[in-house]
XYZ file of C-alpha atoms in Angstrom:
301
model
C -5.569 10.964 21.687
C -2.222 10.510 22.485
C -0.286 7.712 24.257
C 0.125 9.077 27.790
C -2.374 7.796 29.667
C -1.885 4.304 28.513
C 2.027 4.194 30.175
C 0.160 4.084 33.595
C -0.224 0.062 32.859
C 2.168 -1.869 34.362
C 4.939 -3.526 32.094
C 5.919 -6.358 34.174
C 3.081 -9.190 33.835
C 3.627 -12.342 32.324
C 2.553 -15.693 32.449
C -0.187 -18.450 31.331
C 0.477 -21.324 29.693
C 0.646 -21.759 25.619
C -2.006 -24.218 25.002
C -3.306 -23.243 21.115
C -1.266 -22.864 17.590
C -2.250 -20.810 14.599
C -5.732 -21.594 13.453
C -5.605 -23.598 10.240
C -5.729 -21.532 6.778
C -9.329 -21.328 5.370
C -10.280 -24.208 3.853
C -10.994 -22.382 0.728
C -7.989 -20.152 0.224
C -10.246 -17.768 -0.712
C -11.426 -14.512 0.716
C -14.888 -14.369 2.265
C -18.041 -13.576 -0.550
C -19.607 -10.944 -1.105
C -22.610 -11.370 0.521
C -20.641 -12.242 3.632
C -18.671 -9.123 3.763
C -20.646 -5.906 1.680
C -17.607 -5.390 0.214
C -17.457 -5.861 -3.743
C -14.949 -8.303 -4.753
C -12.104 -7.230 -7.101
C -12.158 -7.071 -10.575
C -8.692 -8.382 -10.624
C -9.541 -11.988 -8.863
C -7.875 -14.652 -10.179
C -5.332 -12.649 -11.654
C -2.018 -13.750 -11.784
C 0.471 -10.986 -9.952
C 3.597 -10.471 -11.924
C 6.203 -12.891 -10.404
C 9.806 -12.694 -10.513
C 10.998 -16.362 -10.419
C 9.765 -19.341 -12.690
C 7.237 -21.526 -11.276
C 6.518 -19.383 -8.986
C 3.725 -16.983 -8.272
C 1.080 -14.611 -6.319
C -2.705 -14.774 -7.245
C -4.664 -12.222 -6.623
C -8.017 -13.092 -4.971
C -5.643 -16.088 -2.985
C -4.493 -16.433 0.106
C -0.959 -17.195 0.633
C 1.661 -18.742 3.016
C 4.937 -17.470 3.091
C 7.982 -19.720 4.508
C 10.505 -18.477 6.550
C 13.265 -19.466 7.762
C 13.379 -22.679 10.263
C 10.098 -24.079 8.752
C 7.943 -21.298 10.250
C 5.307 -20.140 8.242
C 2.658 -17.005 8.218
C -0.376 -16.797 6.282
C -1.513 -13.495 3.971
C -5.341 -13.012 3.328
C -6.085 -11.508 0.078
C -7.975 -7.943 1.101
C -9.764 -7.084 -2.376
C -10.106 -3.102 -3.511
C -12.970 -0.964 -2.533
C -14.467 1.600 -0.941
C -15.494 2.128 3.114
C -16.041 4.904 5.584
C -13.334 5.635 7.843
C -13.201 7.064 11.128
C -16.468 7.366 13.127
C -19.674 9.540 13.515
C -20.505 11.607 16.860
C -23.419 8.815 17.601
C -20.267 6.371 18.525
C -19.122 8.735 21.265
C -15.363 8.411 19.654
C -12.675 10.788 20.176
C -12.091 14.160 17.704
C -8.989 12.472 15.887
C -11.544 9.865 14.634
C -13.411 12.725 12.662
C -14.974 13.911 10.208
C -16.168 10.715 8.756
C -14.977 10.385 5.212
C -14.677 7.968 2.154
C -11.793 6.309 1.351
C -11.212 4.093 -1.724
C -8.767 1.476 -1.545
C -7.677 1.622 -5.396
C -5.316 -1.398 -4.912
C -6.347 -5.219 -3.271
C -3.119 -6.232 -0.687
C -2.427 -8.919 1.106
C -2.218 -9.275 5.004
C -1.519 -11.491 7.481
C -3.927 -13.578 8.593
C -2.969 -13.314 12.296
C -0.429 -10.652 14.290
C 3.137 -11.490 13.737
C 4.325 -14.245 16.375
C 7.256 -14.863 18.534
C 8.360 -17.623 16.753
C 8.213 -15.728 12.796
C 9.767 -12.881 14.379
C 12.028 -14.874 15.847
C 12.538 -17.275 12.405
C 13.178 -13.864 10.680
C 15.065 -11.772 13.289
C 17.238 -14.096 15.284
C 15.671 -12.730 18.774
C 12.428 -12.564 20.300
C 11.976 -9.057 22.488
C 8.863 -9.760 23.895
C 7.793 -9.781 27.467
C 5.240 -12.479 27.228
C 7.936 -15.234 26.475
C 6.238 -17.958 28.619
C 2.900 -17.644 26.372
C 4.740 -19.551 23.786
C 5.980 -19.001 20.257
C 2.360 -18.957 19.163
C 2.018 -15.548 21.481
C 2.182 -11.948 18.859
C 5.232 -10.699 19.614
C 5.614 -7.462 21.763
C 7.406 -4.980 22.480
C 8.596 -3.885 19.350
C 8.610 -0.462 17.996
C 7.564 1.122 14.737
C 11.006 0.866 13.843
C 11.550 -2.706 15.153
C 8.431 -3.538 12.732
C 10.028 -1.803 9.682
C 13.403 -3.792 10.313
C 11.451 -7.175 9.932
C 9.729 -5.833 7.011
C 12.741 -4.736 4.960
C 14.850 -8.041 6.231
C 11.572 -10.165 4.921
C 11.855 -8.457 1.767
C 15.322 -8.608 1.272
C 14.632 -12.596 1.870
C 12.528 -12.954 -0.535
C 13.387 -10.904 -3.079
C 16.895 -12.400 -3.025
C 15.098 -16.100 -3.647
C 12.694 -14.832 -6.079
C 9.655 -15.106 -4.370
C 8.617 -11.782 -4.403
C 5.911 -10.152 -6.874
C 7.286 -7.446 -8.824
C 6.745 -3.865 -7.443
C 5.462 -5.591 -4.376
C 7.034 -5.364 -0.670
C 6.398 -6.303 2.955
C 5.695 -3.016 5.002
C 3.143 -2.002 7.199
C -0.502 -1.466 6.353
C -1.329 2.073 6.080
C -3.794 3.299 8.368
C -6.178 3.091 5.857
C -5.513 -0.098 4.583
C -5.837 -1.487 8.879
C -9.820 -0.160 9.296
C -10.423 -0.995 5.873
C -9.627 -4.400 6.525
C -10.376 -4.346 10.198
C -14.015 -3.528 8.963
C -14.198 -6.072 6.019
C -17.555 -4.655 5.403
C -18.991 -3.825 8.453
C -20.384 -0.128 9.525
C -20.629 -0.364 13.415
C -17.949 0.047 16.243
C -16.946 -3.385 15.989
C -16.636 -6.601 13.790
C -18.276 -8.510 16.128
C -18.866 -8.986 19.954
C -15.938 -7.799 21.953
C -15.807 -10.744 23.747
C -16.174 -13.426 21.349
C -13.438 -11.526 19.271
C -10.914 -9.542 21.210
C -8.164 -10.525 24.199
C -8.522 -6.835 25.873
C -9.425 -6.083 29.779
C -12.600 -8.044 30.141
C -11.067 -11.230 28.752
C -7.383 -11.179 28.944
C -6.406 -11.992 32.637
C -3.259 -9.238 31.565
C -1.389 -10.789 29.399
C -1.380 -11.642 25.944
C -2.222 -15.039 24.323
C -2.062 -17.274 21.857
C -2.982 -15.818 18.128
C -6.189 -17.277 16.116
C -7.933 -18.300 19.154
C -10.872 -16.102 19.006
C -13.258 -15.416 16.014
C -12.138 -13.955 12.895
C -14.124 -11.216 10.715
C -15.341 -11.425 7.401
C -11.851 -11.589 5.601
C -10.707 -14.484 8.158
C -8.470 -11.678 10.386
C -7.841 -12.962 13.862
C -7.440 -10.270 16.715
C -7.662 -7.438 14.848
C -8.744 -5.395 17.529
C -6.920 -6.743 21.611
C -4.364 -8.293 22.034
C -1.236 -5.666 21.329
C -1.410 -2.343 19.280
C -0.993 -2.935 15.415
C 1.587 -0.639 14.303
C 0.452 1.356 11.316
C 3.046 2.746 8.434
C 1.813 6.426 8.846
C 2.253 9.410 10.747
C 0.068 10.160 13.286
C -2.773 13.335 12.551
C -4.771 14.618 15.090
C -8.125 14.616 12.782
C -8.871 13.719 9.130
C -9.416 16.088 6.149
C -13.171 16.233 4.629
C -13.574 14.487 1.667
C -13.412 11.354 -0.309
C -9.505 10.132 -0.888
C -8.078 7.373 -2.533
C -5.280 5.491 -1.195
C -4.372 7.901 1.899
C -1.026 7.405 3.410
C -0.945 10.058 6.346
C 0.726 13.172 6.509
C 5.105 13.414 5.438
C 6.068 13.768 8.493
C 5.562 13.876 12.267
C 6.853 13.014 16.015
C 4.467 9.470 16.203
C 3.438 6.807 14.324
C -0.126 5.332 14.387
C -1.403 2.828 15.937
C -4.897 0.456 15.921
C -6.825 -1.868 17.260
C -6.318 -1.626 21.414
C -4.224 -4.215 23.834
C -4.901 -6.739 26.178
C -5.127 -4.332 29.002
C -7.159 -1.590 27.427
C -11.032 -1.238 28.270
C -14.013 -2.159 25.490
C -14.212 2.070 24.269
C -10.716 1.606 23.100
C -11.100 -1.734 21.288
C -13.582 -0.298 18.109
C -12.914 0.073 14.371
C -12.188 3.816 14.628
C -10.056 4.476 17.617
C -6.670 5.284 16.670
C -3.880 6.437 18.827
C -0.310 7.168 18.407
C 3.124 6.528 20.202
C 7.058 7.372 18.938
C 8.439 5.093 16.775
C 11.258 4.052 18.844
C 9.344 3.172 21.828
C 9.040 -0.009 23.303
C 6.233 -1.651 25.390
C 4.703 -5.078 25.969
C 1.433 -3.913 24.218
C 2.628 -2.853 21.380
C 3.260 -5.360 17.823
C 2.609 -5.664 14.253
C 0.880 -7.597 11.258
C 2.761 -7.754 8.350
C 1.267 -6.232 4.990
C 2.645 -7.082 1.368
C 1.502 -4.063 -0.858
C 2.884 -2.677 -4.078
C 5.567 -0.666 -3.360
C 5.085 3.390 -2.967
């Protein structure tokens, strides 16, 4: 699936009044348990990740909140290591680029944004807001960002946090790999979606042709919101037309390519495109009001 057919959607929709802010952080501050996710928790849970400054640490197995400039905050959810089946079976009716379904091991836990990066968070780091849907408010996902823009955000935030001594050694803010994204989206589920689509996503059937403030729909078992619908989420990988057969560990995609992977669907797409396995691609320099991203904190490659 390439991006071409999606360009027919108008890019000038606006509007709806902002009416909600981010959900409160999970009361426990811990990832969902094995019973709710079906994914074994990592042996390192509770282990302190090596820190770069006295008195500050990230702890594997626990969620974390980043304090951004201007007192903005960004919540990160711990995603444990594990193995899952990536892609879709023929019975799901997906495209050939979702096959063959294959086993993937994510060998190291990582942190992933509890929500999409919002307009307010992007403004706090970059000093600008490129979004089309500004009237939705600061808690709406940032939109109209290219892959290049998203990586610039990650790089700038990494530099700021390293300079302040607030990053674990060997870690950097980045975009999730395609495999990390699908693993986190599924959160232990094996079907087309992690819940009823109307309950979990702003898509063609629910969005009213607009983005909405993040965190209003039901989260998945890891506590991640809006993994489907809302805006496409850029991944770090170059796009490949299909998967290689066989089990793999920590795949990062092709070494080069023309387009970068996007995942999750967006506010103007019908249900068939909003599935855990669905994947598409765009030129990394392109801007549309259905393109956004979610922040990851992972070991540097």
